[in-house]
Amino acid sequence: MYKIVDARTVGLNIRQLVIEAPRIARKYQPGQFVILRLHNKGERIPLTIKSSDPEAGTVTIVVQSVGKTTAMLSCLETGDSILDIVGPLGRPSEIEKFGTVAILAGSVGTAMALPTASALKQAGNHVVFVEGARSKEMVIFEDELRDASSEAYVMTDDGSYGEHGLVTKKLNDMLDAGRKIDFVLAVGPVPMMRAVAKITTPLGIKTMVSLNSIMVDGTGMCGGCRVLMGNQSKFACVDGPEFDASQVNFEVLMQRNTMYRDKECASLKAFNEQKDTQMAQLRADLAEEAEHHA
Amino acid sequence: MPDMNPAAPAKNDLPLKERMKIARTRMPEQDPAVRACNFLEVNLGLDPAAAANEATRCISCPKPGCMMQCPVNVKIDQVIALVYAGEYLKAAAKMREDNILPAITGRVCPQETQCEGGCALGKKGNSVAIGYIERFIADYERISGQLGVPPMAPPSGKKVAIVGSGPTALSAAGDLIQKGHRVRVFEALHELGGVLVYGIPEFRLPKDIVRLEIDNLRKMGVEFETNVVVGKSVTIDGLMNEEGYSAVLVATGAGLPQFLNVPGEHLNGVYSANEFLTRVNLMRAYKPDEYDEPVYDCRGKDVVVVGGGNVAMDAVRTSKRLGARTATIVYRRSEVELPARREEVHHAHEEGVEFRMLSNPVELLGDEKGWLTGVRCIRMELGEPDVKGRRRPIEVKGSEFDIPAQVAVIGIGTTSNPLIQSTTPDLKTNKWGYIIVDPETARTSKRGVFAGGDIVTGSATVILAMGAGRKAAKGIDDYLRTGEWA
């Protein structure tokens, strides 16, 4: 059992949870993720770690409700627990001195990109952080964005906050203005990462993307997270999650990510229709587990 | 059979000729048509009378081939004598001297190539059903509630970390705790048991049995910690230098799934057998009303499973139980060469699995939305024997044919998982990435670190993994007592 020591809403349908997990907190490096399972009949889902506090023994994750498990997780409060969390998984981000670095983050991807941005800044890079969100309510961690970067921009799709447009507009603006960009990290929805790759690949700008493929175990054992890099298969859980954008077959990734979409929608709908009962059941199950563990 | 004198159990006085007239006991099974729709165990087990009858058949060879052919040399002759005498708990205890997981191996060992293959009666295809007897005494012991906690040595003050919780790890844990060491098992997944839980299906090995064996180890004092990926959550050096472990056993088991490397393997509906079985077994996707884990809905679908081993058989029979309209094994050699346990092949046939032998996939076909529609295969013929003596399959040019399929499961084996080796640079591996050990002591190239099971040998059987665990336990105990690492 892993206790949630702090839970708060940071944006529309976006929650930040601080979870007691001492082993993960000690070993975490930017770019790595956890897999968690809420209750004994739950699925395992991967979530990127936003930060860790080795002394307090906690890790911070940010979750956007998209399916049943993330919706349930979003309903949990300070003092609740989850059944399982494992990590840190995946390879850490490559931290080097590149020169000027552009970090392009879409929606909840901002949380994942923040620690890598900080590390890149500390390594002596000039970090330009561009956060994109659908609208003002989904802009998250604006203050942290400024701390983690040398230059920060917020873009909204509807122009309700910051500048109007997608993150790729800002990237194009910078390139059009003749700014030299040495390294790009894009974290967000697959179409956004694909759009970034389309711009940077022809220009030969080294670009990494953080891939959110479907996973079960997270240790390389199942191969469900395989992504096509050129004509080679790689496992996102152990070879990634960050990959060279110029090699990624985004079409295959998008296809594979739809594999369980119907089921995901159906189970989310069922959950939302009986949210209170389901949450009461979850807490009862967890209380029973806690007793069992004690 | 009344037990007049506990020191000398009743002896089988039946003349050998008479014993050999008794027919081999048949294992009672669920009806194939019924079991193909449920996940309950296929084999129902022997009753005491059937077990005693089977034990009567043993002709007590002076040099028991069964024992010699057993990878852990269980004293099968003595076990059978105790069963004959009706001393089932004593038989179980005798079994546990060499094999701490008899309820499991009784179900999953390939007996026909091991103990039963060494049975003198087997030469006429009529060996004593040692596997059935083994399972019977283990089940008898479990149901009696008298699962034995063996005598324990006084505490040694030494701590041993075991990485993984599959058969190698569990058998090593059992031995090491008895020798007085503190033992902690680290498991990457949320549930203990390794392949026994995520790999082997419920209908072949009920998970309650695995849980009970683990509970028994817990009673003996073994500690378990789930959700620890050694190499990530903590390193081997961390365990030894910061957490005070004097020795570490690496028993991480099977590795990364192999794919076919043919076009179309990224289509939706294509799984590795590891993923398919993990979703169904560990994550209980076979109970979709209770559990959140999805697996591709097999109901009314055509499922093709590529491979001929136990894993492929498990996957194909699982798909049948999940409601597949057709469930087909595609294997590049012929049925004689199928590496699976004979009983599994037999059961699969009975359950309506189709076998497309001498066929090999060359492409997976999909629709414009990226979903699998079929498997394109080519016919094979058998050529000259390879180094292992198996006839090499050769493609028959121009013989391609398509099998319709909406689900394909690839069960053609695994390669080593580099997770631990990559964070433990002084751990030497061979060219395939498996950890190199001294075969006698299970010592690796790194002082205090031992390894055993599939991470050393590549995919093998539960009993071989258990044997490796016992050997490693002995190696570790010797090292902890002498402190010598020559």
PDB file of N, CA and C in Angstrom, chain A residues 2 23 26-27 32 37 39-44 68-69 83-91 214-217 219-224 226-228 233 235 238 252 255-256 258-260 263, chain B residues 186 188-190 198 225-229 232-235 243 255-257 259 265-272 274-275 278-279 283 290-297 368-371 417 419:
ATOM      1  N   TYR A   2       0.495   2.169  -0.802  1.00  0.00           N
ATOM      2  CA  TYR A   2       1.300   3.379  -0.957  1.00  0.00           C
ATOM      3  C   TYR A   2       0.391   4.585  -0.717  1.00  0.00           C
ATOM      4  N   ARG A  23      11.583   3.727  -2.374  1.00  0.00           N
ATOM      5  CA  ARG A  23      12.557   3.158  -3.306  1.00  0.00           C
ATOM      6  C   ARG A  23      12.585   3.942  -4.617  1.00  0.00           C
ATOM      7  N   ARG A  26      14.194   7.410  -4.287  1.00  0.00           N
ATOM      8  CA  ARG A  26      15.657   7.408  -4.192  1.00  0.00           C
ATOM      9  C   ARG A  26      16.328   7.274  -5.546  1.00  0.00           C
ATOM     10  N   LYS A  27      15.714   6.496  -6.455  1.00  0.00           N
ATOM     11  CA  LYS A  27      16.407   6.155  -7.694  1.00  0.00           C
ATOM     12  C   LYS A  27      15.972   6.976  -8.909  1.00  0.00           C
ATOM     13  N   GLN A  32      11.912   9.307 -16.333  1.00  0.00           N
ATOM     14  CA  GLN A  32      11.455   7.961 -15.983  1.00  0.00           C
ATOM     15  C   GLN A  32       9.990   7.960 -15.538  1.00  0.00           C
ATOM     16  N   ARG A  37      -1.181   0.474  -9.986  1.00  0.00           N
ATOM     17  CA  ARG A  37      -2.420  -0.300  -9.990  1.00  0.00           C
ATOM     18  C   ARG A  37      -3.179   0.127  -8.754  1.00  0.00           C
ATOM     19  N   HIS A  39      -6.205  -0.953  -7.323  1.00  0.00           N
ATOM     20  CA  HIS A  39      -6.876  -1.920  -6.435  1.00  0.00           C
ATOM     21  C   HIS A  39      -6.685  -3.318  -7.018  1.00  0.00           C
ATOM     22  N   ASN A  40      -7.129  -4.336  -6.300  1.00  0.00           N
ATOM     23  CA  ASN A  40      -6.734  -5.691  -6.703  1.00  0.00           C
ATOM     24  C   ASN A  40      -7.467  -6.229  -7.934  1.00  0.00           C
ATOM     25  N   LYS A  41      -8.357  -5.438  -8.490  1.00  0.00           N
ATOM     26  CA  LYS A  41      -8.941  -5.855  -9.759  1.00  0.00           C
ATOM     27  C   LYS A  41      -8.650  -4.828 -10.852  1.00  0.00           C
ATOM     28  N   GLY A  42      -7.684  -3.974 -10.553  1.00  0.00           N
ATOM     29  CA  GLY A  42      -7.388  -2.885 -11.476  1.00  0.00           C
ATOM     30  C   GLY A  42      -6.376  -3.264 -12.537  1.00  0.00           C
ATOM     31  N   GLU A  43      -6.253  -2.391 -13.527  1.00  0.00           N
ATOM     32  CA  GLU A  43      -5.234  -2.574 -14.556  1.00  0.00           C
ATOM     33  C   GLU A  43      -3.965  -1.848 -14.128  1.00  0.00           C
ATOM     34  N   ARG A  44      -2.886  -2.126 -14.817  1.00  0.00           N
ATOM     35  CA  ARG A  44      -1.615  -1.443 -14.566  1.00  0.00           C
ATOM     36  C   ARG A  44      -1.481  -0.341 -15.604  1.00  0.00           C
ATOM     37  N   LYS A  68     -11.042   4.873 -17.199  1.00  0.00           N
ATOM     38  CA  LYS A  68     -11.578   4.580 -15.877  1.00  0.00           C
ATOM     39  C   LYS A  68     -10.513   4.696 -14.781  1.00  0.00           C
ATOM     40  N   THR A  69      -9.338   4.099 -15.047  1.00  0.00           N
ATOM     41  CA  THR A  69      -8.312   4.091 -14.005  1.00  0.00           C
ATOM     42  C   THR A  69      -7.840   5.505 -13.678  1.00  0.00           C
ATOM     43  N   LEU A  83      -2.799   0.607  -4.302  1.00  0.00           N
ATOM     44  CA  LEU A  83      -2.316  -0.727  -3.955  1.00  0.00           C
ATOM     45  C   LEU A  83      -0.873  -0.970  -4.396  1.00  0.00           C
ATOM     46  N   ASP A  84      -0.560  -0.573  -5.629  1.00  0.00           N
ATOM     47  CA  ASP A  84       0.761  -0.897  -6.165  1.00  0.00           C
ATOM     48  C   ASP A  84       1.347   0.257  -6.960  1.00  0.00           C
ATOM     49  N   ILE A  85       2.630   0.460  -6.813  1.00  0.00           N
ATOM     50  CA  ILE A  85       3.352   1.384  -7.684  1.00  0.00           C
ATOM     51  C   ILE A  85       4.767   0.846  -7.827  1.00  0.00           C
ATOM     52  N   VAL A  86       5.270   0.841  -9.050  1.00  0.00           N
ATOM     53  CA  VAL A  86       6.593   0.278  -9.291  1.00  0.00           C
ATOM     54  C   VAL A  86       7.390   1.211 -10.195  1.00  0.00           C
ATOM     55  N   GLY A  87       8.694   1.282  -9.919  1.00  0.00           N
ATOM     56  CA  GLY A  87       9.536   2.128 -10.740  1.00  0.00           C
ATOM     57  C   GLY A  87      10.856   2.389 -10.043  1.00  0.00           C
ATOM     58  N   PRO A  88      11.629   3.357 -10.459  1.00  0.00           N
ATOM     59  CA  PRO A  88      11.389   4.131 -11.682  1.00  0.00           C
ATOM     60  C   PRO A  88      11.730   3.293 -12.909  1.00  0.00           C
ATOM     61  N   LEU A  89      10.885   3.341 -13.929  1.00  0.00           N
ATOM     62  CA  LEU A  89      11.067   2.515 -15.111  1.00  0.00           C
ATOM     63  C   LEU A  89      11.526   3.356 -16.291  1.00  0.00           C
ATOM     64  N   GLY A  90      12.056   2.676 -17.290  1.00  0.00           N
ATOM     65  CA  GLY A  90      12.514   3.360 -18.499  1.00  0.00           C
ATOM     66  C   GLY A  90      13.872   4.001 -18.318  1.00  0.00           C
ATOM     67  N   ARG A  91      14.423   4.453 -19.438  1.00  0.00           N
ATOM     68  CA  ARG A  91      15.726   5.110 -19.380  1.00  0.00           C
ATOM     69  C   ARG A  91      15.527   6.584 -19.076  1.00  0.00           C
ATOM     70  N   ILE A 214       1.012   1.545 -24.978  1.00  0.00           N
ATOM     71  CA  ILE A 214       0.304   0.677 -24.034  1.00  0.00           C
ATOM     72  C   ILE A 214       1.301  -0.283 -23.391  1.00  0.00           C
ATOM     73  N   MET A 215       1.225  -0.432 -22.075  1.00  0.00           N
ATOM     74  CA  MET A 215       2.173  -1.302 -21.376  1.00  0.00           C
ATOM     75  C   MET A 215       1.451  -2.200 -20.384  1.00  0.00           C
ATOM     76  N   VAL A 216       2.087  -3.316 -20.050  1.00  0.00           N
ATOM     77  CA  VAL A 216       1.556  -4.130 -18.954  1.00  0.00           C
ATOM     78  C   VAL A 216       2.591  -4.185 -17.817  1.00  0.00           C
ATOM     79  N   ASP A 217       3.717  -4.878 -18.063  1.00  0.00           N
ATOM     80  CA  ASP A 217       4.641  -5.079 -16.940  1.00  0.00           C
ATOM     81  C   ASP A 217       5.660  -3.957 -16.791  1.00  0.00           C
ATOM     82  N   THR A 219       8.793  -4.017 -17.800  1.00  0.00           N
ATOM     83  CA  THR A 219      10.171  -4.491 -17.656  1.00  0.00           C
ATOM     84  C   THR A 219      10.678  -5.167 -18.921  1.00  0.00           C
ATOM     85  N   GLY A 220       9.935  -5.083 -20.008  1.00  0.00           N
ATOM     86  CA  GLY A 220      10.372  -5.681 -21.267  1.00  0.00           C
ATOM     87  C   GLY A 220       9.819  -7.066 -21.510  1.00  0.00           C
ATOM     88  N   MET A 221       9.056  -7.566 -20.547  1.00  0.00           N
ATOM     89  CA  MET A 221       8.635  -8.954 -20.608  1.00  0.00           C
ATOM     90  C   MET A 221       7.480  -9.186 -21.591  1.00  0.00           C
ATOM     91  N   CYS A 222       6.595  -8.188 -21.786  1.00  0.00           N
ATOM     92  CA  CYS A 222       5.403  -8.486 -22.587  1.00  0.00           C
ATOM     93  C   CYS A 222       5.478  -7.992 -24.028  1.00  0.00           C
ATOM     94  N   GLY A 223       6.235  -6.941 -24.269  1.00  0.00           N
ATOM     95  CA  GLY A 223       6.366  -6.468 -25.651  1.00  0.00           C
ATOM     96  C   GLY A 223       5.136  -5.731 -26.173  1.00  0.00           C
ATOM     97  N   GLY A 224       4.158  -5.483 -25.325  1.00  0.00           N
ATOM     98  CA  GLY A 224       2.954  -4.770 -25.756  1.00  0.00           C
ATOM     99  C   GLY A 224       3.243  -3.330 -26.161  1.00  0.00           C
ATOM    100  N   ARG A 226       5.648  -2.219 -27.910  1.00  0.00           N
ATOM    101  CA  ARG A 226       6.609  -2.112 -29.014  1.00  0.00           C
ATOM    102  C   ARG A 226       6.234  -0.981 -29.964  1.00  0.00           C
ATOM    103  N   VAL A 227       7.263  -0.255 -30.355  1.00  0.00           N
ATOM    104  CA  VAL A 227       7.083   0.846 -31.294  1.00  0.00           C
ATOM    105  C   VAL A 227       8.002   0.568 -32.478  1.00  0.00           C
ATOM    106  N   LEU A 228       7.595   1.069 -33.617  1.00  0.00           N
ATOM    107  CA  LEU A 228       8.370   0.819 -34.817  1.00  0.00           C
ATOM    108  C   LEU A 228       9.283   2.015 -35.049  1.00  0.00           C
ATOM    109  N   SER A 233      11.815  -2.946 -34.321  1.00  0.00           N
ATOM    110  CA  SER A 233      10.917  -2.886 -33.178  1.00  0.00           C
ATOM    111  C   SER A 233      11.692  -2.521 -31.917  1.00  0.00           C
ATOM    112  N   PHE A 235      11.103  -1.574 -27.558  1.00  0.00           N
ATOM    113  CA  PHE A 235      10.130  -1.592 -26.471  1.00  0.00           C
ATOM    114  C   PHE A 235      10.199  -0.266 -25.721  1.00  0.00           C
ATOM    115  N   VAL A 238      11.589  -0.330 -21.880  1.00  0.00           N
ATOM    116  CA  VAL A 238      13.000  -0.502 -21.522  1.00  0.00           C
ATOM    117  C   VAL A 238      13.959   0.244 -22.449  1.00  0.00           C
ATOM    118  N   VAL A 252       1.883   3.995 -36.791  1.00  0.00           N
ATOM    119  CA  VAL A 252       1.732   2.713 -36.095  1.00  0.00           C
ATOM    120  C   VAL A 252       1.447   2.939 -34.613  1.00  0.00           C
ATOM    121  N   GLN A 255      -2.154   3.964 -34.236  1.00  0.00           N
ATOM    122  CA  GLN A 255      -2.995   2.793 -34.445  1.00  0.00           C
ATOM    123  C   GLN A 255      -3.028   1.913 -33.206  1.00  0.00           C
ATOM    124  N   ARG A 256      -1.835   1.609 -32.690  1.00  0.00           N
ATOM    125  CA  ARG A 256      -1.769   0.693 -31.550  1.00  0.00           C
ATOM    126  C   ARG A 256      -2.426   1.296 -30.315  1.00  0.00           C
ATOM    127  N   THR A 258      -5.046   2.880 -30.227  1.00  0.00           N
ATOM    128  CA  THR A 258      -6.515   2.806 -30.304  1.00  0.00           C
ATOM    129  C   THR A 258      -7.017   1.404 -29.963  1.00  0.00           C
ATOM    130  N   MET A 259      -6.100   0.477 -29.708  1.00  0.00           N
ATOM    131  CA  MET A 259      -6.458  -0.939 -29.577  1.00  0.00           C
ATOM    132  C   MET A 259      -7.604  -1.166 -28.587  1.00  0.00           C
ATOM    133  N   TYR A 260      -7.565  -0.475 -27.474  1.00  0.00           N
ATOM    134  CA  TYR A 260      -8.595  -0.734 -26.448  1.00  0.00           C
ATOM    135  C   TYR A 260      -9.515   0.471 -26.274  1.00  0.00           C
ATOM    136  N   LYS A 263     -13.197  -0.106 -25.373  1.00  0.00           N
ATOM    137  CA  LYS A 263     -13.362  -0.615 -24.010  1.00  0.00           C
ATOM    138  C   LYS A 263     -13.110   0.478 -22.986  1.00  0.00           C
TER     139      LYS A 263
ATOM    140  N   PHE B 186      12.522 -10.387  -3.843  1.00  0.00           N
ATOM    141  CA  PHE B 186      12.079  -9.156  -4.512  1.00  0.00           C
ATOM    142  C   PHE B 186      11.408  -9.503  -5.838  1.00  0.00           C
ATOM    143  N   ALA B 188       9.242  -8.062  -9.264  1.00  0.00           N
ATOM    144  CA  ALA B 188       8.960  -6.850 -10.047  1.00  0.00           C
ATOM    145  C   ALA B 188       7.462  -6.595 -10.195  1.00  0.00           C
ATOM    146  N   LEU B 189       6.695  -7.669 -10.321  1.00  0.00           N
ATOM    147  CA  LEU B 189       5.253  -7.495 -10.516  1.00  0.00           C
ATOM    148  C   LEU B 189       4.554  -7.333  -9.166  1.00  0.00           C
ATOM    149  N   HIS B 190       3.235  -7.148  -9.221  1.00  0.00           N
ATOM    150  CA  HIS B 190       2.502  -6.934  -7.976  1.00  0.00           C
ATOM    151  C   HIS B 190       2.103  -8.243  -7.304  1.00  0.00           C
ATOM    152  N   TYR B 198       1.990 -15.511 -13.944  1.00  0.00           N
ATOM    153  CA  TYR B 198       1.656 -14.740 -15.146  1.00  0.00           C
ATOM    154  C   TYR B 198       1.632 -15.610 -16.396  1.00  0.00           C
ATOM    155  N   GLU B 225       8.892  -8.909  -0.982  1.00  0.00           N
ATOM    156  CA  GLU B 225       8.594  -7.517  -1.322  1.00  0.00           C
ATOM    157  C   GLU B 225       8.244  -7.448  -2.806  1.00  0.00           C
ATOM    158  N   THR B 226       7.025  -7.042  -3.106  1.00  0.00           N
ATOM    159  CA  THR B 226       6.596  -6.916  -4.501  1.00  0.00           C
ATOM    160  C   THR B 226       6.929  -5.512  -5.007  1.00  0.00           C
ATOM    161  N   ASN B 227       6.723  -5.286  -6.290  1.00  0.00           N
ATOM    162  CA  ASN B 227       6.915  -3.971  -6.915  1.00  0.00           C
ATOM    163  C   ASN B 227       8.349  -3.462  -6.815  1.00  0.00           C
ATOM    164  N   VAL B 228       9.314  -4.359  -6.869  1.00  0.00           N
ATOM    165  CA  VAL B 228      10.716  -3.933  -6.891  1.00  0.00           C
ATOM    166  C   VAL B 228      11.374  -4.500  -8.152  1.00  0.00           C
ATOM    167  N   VAL B 229      11.751  -3.628  -9.052  1.00  0.00           N
ATOM    168  CA  VAL B 229      12.465  -4.060 -10.248  1.00  0.00           C
ATOM    169  C   VAL B 229      13.950  -3.900  -9.949  1.00  0.00           C
ATOM    170  N   LYS B 232      16.470  -1.351 -11.376  1.00  0.00           N
ATOM    171  CA  LYS B 232      15.821  -0.048 -11.514  1.00  0.00           C
ATOM    172  C   LYS B 232      15.485   0.547 -10.140  1.00  0.00           C
ATOM    173  N   SER B 233      14.653  -0.165  -9.376  1.00  0.00           N
ATOM    174  CA  SER B 233      14.243   0.339  -8.061  1.00  0.00           C
ATOM    175  C   SER B 233      15.407   0.295  -7.075  1.00  0.00           C
ATOM    176  N   VAL B 234      16.289  -0.658  -7.295  1.00  0.00           N
ATOM    177  CA  VAL B 234      17.482  -0.816  -6.465  1.00  0.00           C
ATOM    178  C   VAL B 234      18.453  -1.639  -7.306  1.00  0.00           C
ATOM    179  N   THR B 235      19.746  -1.434  -7.109  1.00  0.00           N
ATOM    180  CA  THR B 235      20.699  -2.238  -7.876  1.00  0.00           C
ATOM    181  C   THR B 235      21.224  -3.374  -7.005  1.00  0.00           C
ATOM    182  N   GLU B 243      21.961  -2.266   1.804  1.00  0.00           N
ATOM    183  CA  GLU B 243      20.890  -2.951   2.530  1.00  0.00           C
ATOM    184  C   GLU B 243      21.379  -4.185   3.273  1.00  0.00           C
ATOM    185  N   GLY B 255      12.879 -13.853 -20.508  1.00  0.00           N
ATOM    186  CA  GLY B 255      13.234 -12.491 -20.889  1.00  0.00           C
ATOM    187  C   GLY B 255      12.259 -11.836 -21.836  1.00  0.00           C
ATOM    188  N   LEU B 256      12.809 -11.158 -22.800  1.00  0.00           N
ATOM    189  CA  LEU B 256      12.017 -10.394 -23.745  1.00  0.00           C
ATOM    190  C   LEU B 256      11.408 -11.333 -24.790  1.00  0.00           C
ATOM    191  N   PRO B 257      10.165 -11.083 -25.161  1.00  0.00           N
ATOM    192  CA  PRO B 257       9.547 -11.968 -26.147  1.00  0.00           C
ATOM    193  C   PRO B 257      10.176 -11.795 -27.529  1.00  0.00           C
ATOM    194  N   PHE B 259       9.804 -11.831 -31.539  1.00  0.00           N
ATOM    195  CA  PHE B 259       8.774 -11.725 -32.565  1.00  0.00           C
ATOM    196  C   PHE B 259       9.304 -12.387 -33.830  1.00  0.00           C
ATOM    197  N   GLU B 265       3.749  -7.057 -37.875  1.00  0.00           N
ATOM    198  CA  GLU B 265       3.721  -7.462 -36.479  1.00  0.00           C
ATOM    199  C   GLU B 265       3.229  -6.379 -35.527  1.00  0.00           C
ATOM    200  N   HIS B 266       3.077  -5.156 -36.043  1.00  0.00           N
ATOM    201  CA  HIS B 266       2.570  -4.084 -35.192  1.00  0.00           C
ATOM    202  C   HIS B 266       1.061  -3.908 -35.330  1.00  0.00           C
ATOM    203  N   LEU B 267       0.433  -4.758 -36.122  1.00  0.00           N
ATOM    204  CA  LEU B 267      -1.017  -4.629 -36.285  1.00  0.00           C
ATOM    205  C   LEU B 267      -1.731  -4.859 -34.954  1.00  0.00           C
ATOM    206  N   ASN B 268      -2.875  -4.210 -34.810  1.00  0.00           N
ATOM    207  CA  ASN B 268      -3.678  -4.448 -33.614  1.00  0.00           C
ATOM    208  C   ASN B 268      -4.253  -5.856 -33.673  1.00  0.00           C
ATOM    209  N   GLY B 269      -4.178  -6.539 -32.524  1.00  0.00           N
ATOM    210  CA  GLY B 269      -4.625  -7.931 -32.498  1.00  0.00           C
ATOM    211  C   GLY B 269      -3.451  -8.893 -32.494  1.00  0.00           C
ATOM    212  N   VAL B 270      -2.236  -8.364 -32.624  1.00  0.00           N
ATOM    213  CA  VAL B 270      -1.038  -9.214 -32.576  1.00  0.00           C
ATOM    214  C   VAL B 270      -0.396  -9.061 -31.204  1.00  0.00           C
ATOM    215  N   TYR B 271      -0.207 -10.180 -30.540  1.00  0.00           N
ATOM    216  CA  TYR B 271       0.370 -10.192 -29.198  1.00  0.00           C
ATOM    217  C   TYR B 271       1.587 -11.095 -29.150  1.00  0.00           C
ATOM    218  N   SER B 272       2.507 -10.800 -28.230  1.00  0.00           N
ATOM    219  CA  SER B 272       3.450 -11.834 -27.826  1.00  0.00           C
ATOM    220  C   SER B 272       2.672 -12.760 -26.898  1.00  0.00           C
ATOM    221  N   ASN B 274       3.727 -13.821 -24.150  1.00  0.00           N
ATOM    222  CA  ASN B 274       3.910 -13.257 -22.809  1.00  0.00           C
ATOM    223  C   ASN B 274       2.828 -12.232 -22.499  1.00  0.00           C
ATOM    224  N   GLU B 275       2.555 -11.331 -23.440  1.00  0.00           N
ATOM    225  CA  GLU B 275       1.553 -10.300 -23.179  1.00  0.00           C
ATOM    226  C   GLU B 275       0.154 -10.906 -23.071  1.00  0.00           C
ATOM    227  N   THR B 278      -0.081 -12.888 -19.864  1.00  0.00           N
ATOM    228  CA  THR B 278      -0.022 -12.023 -18.686  1.00  0.00           C
ATOM    229  C   THR B 278      -1.345 -11.290 -18.495  1.00  0.00           C
ATOM    230  N   ARG B 279      -1.896 -10.793 -19.588  1.00  0.00           N
ATOM    231  CA  ARG B 279      -3.180 -10.108 -19.481  1.00  0.00           C
ATOM    232  C   ARG B 279      -4.259 -11.043 -18.943  1.00  0.00           C
ATOM    233  N   MET B 283      -3.463 -10.632 -14.882  1.00  0.00           N
ATOM    234  CA  MET B 283      -4.397  -9.512 -14.795  1.00  0.00           C
ATOM    235  C   MET B 283      -5.854  -9.977 -14.862  1.00  0.00           C
ATOM    236  N   GLU B 290     -15.344  -8.528 -13.666  1.00  0.00           N
ATOM    237  CA  GLU B 290     -14.800  -8.169 -12.355  1.00  0.00           C
ATOM    238  C   GLU B 290     -13.543  -7.336 -12.455  1.00  0.00           C
ATOM    239  N   TYR B 291     -12.723  -7.622 -13.478  1.00  0.00           N
ATOM    240  CA  TYR B 291     -11.408  -7.000 -13.556  1.00  0.00           C
ATOM    241  C   TYR B 291     -11.361  -5.962 -14.677  1.00  0.00           C
ATOM    242  N   ASP B 292     -10.504  -4.955 -14.497  1.00  0.00           N
ATOM    243  CA  ASP B 292     -10.438  -3.869 -15.465  1.00  0.00           C
ATOM    244  C   ASP B 292      -9.552  -4.175 -16.669  1.00  0.00           C
ATOM    245  N   GLU B 293      -8.747  -5.243 -16.585  1.00  0.00           N
ATOM    246  CA  GLU B 293      -7.763  -5.470 -17.638  1.00  0.00           C
ATOM    247  C   GLU B 293      -8.421  -5.923 -18.935  1.00  0.00           C
ATOM    248  N   PRO B 294      -8.112  -5.259 -20.044  1.00  0.00           N
ATOM    249  CA  PRO B 294      -8.666  -5.731 -21.319  1.00  0.00           C
ATOM    250  C   PRO B 294      -7.727  -6.698 -22.016  1.00  0.00           C
ATOM    251  N   VAL B 295      -8.313  -7.577 -22.821  1.00  0.00           N
ATOM    252  CA  VAL B 295      -7.531  -8.344 -23.779  1.00  0.00           C
ATOM    253  C   VAL B 295      -8.419  -8.306 -25.011  1.00  0.00           C
ATOM    254  N   TYR B 296      -7.815  -8.444 -26.178  1.00  0.00           N
ATOM    255  CA  TYR B 296      -8.594  -8.406 -27.411  1.00  0.00           C
ATOM    256  C   TYR B 296      -9.725  -9.422 -27.277  1.00  0.00           C
ATOM    257  N   ASP B 297     -10.936  -8.983 -27.570  1.00  0.00           N
ATOM    258  CA  ASP B 297     -12.098  -9.844 -27.409  1.00  0.00           C
ATOM    259  C   ASP B 297     -12.028 -11.004 -28.406  1.00  0.00           C
ATOM    260  N   GLU B 368      -7.079  -1.447 -43.532  1.00  0.00           N
ATOM    261  CA  GLU B 368      -6.543  -0.081 -43.666  1.00  0.00           C
ATOM    262  C   GLU B 368      -6.505   0.645 -42.324  1.00  0.00           C
ATOM    263  N   LYS B 369      -7.242   0.124 -41.328  1.00  0.00           N
ATOM    264  CA  LYS B 369      -7.214   0.767 -40.014  1.00  0.00           C
ATOM    265  C   LYS B 369      -6.179   0.144 -39.075  1.00  0.00           C
ATOM    266  N   GLY B 370      -5.435  -0.806 -39.590  1.00  0.00           N
ATOM    267  CA  GLY B 370      -4.352  -1.355 -38.777  1.00  0.00           C
ATOM    268  C   GLY B 370      -4.761  -2.535 -37.920  1.00  0.00           C
ATOM    269  N   TRP B 371      -5.858  -3.198 -38.263  1.00  0.00           N
ATOM    270  CA  TRP B 371      -6.270  -4.383 -37.499  1.00  0.00           C
ATOM    271  C   TRP B 371      -5.943  -5.636 -38.295  1.00  0.00           C
ATOM    272  N   ASN B 417      16.609 -10.873 -20.778  1.00  0.00           N
ATOM    273  CA  ASN B 417      16.277  -9.514 -20.365  1.00  0.00           C
ATOM    274  C   ASN B 417      17.534  -8.862 -19.785  1.00  0.00           C
ATOM    275  N   LEU B 419      17.996  -6.173 -18.106  1.00  0.00           N
ATOM    276  CA  LEU B 419      17.767  -5.156 -17.078  1.00  0.00           C
ATOM    277  C   LEU B 419      18.784  -5.152 -15.938  1.00  0.00           C
TER     278      LEU B 419
END
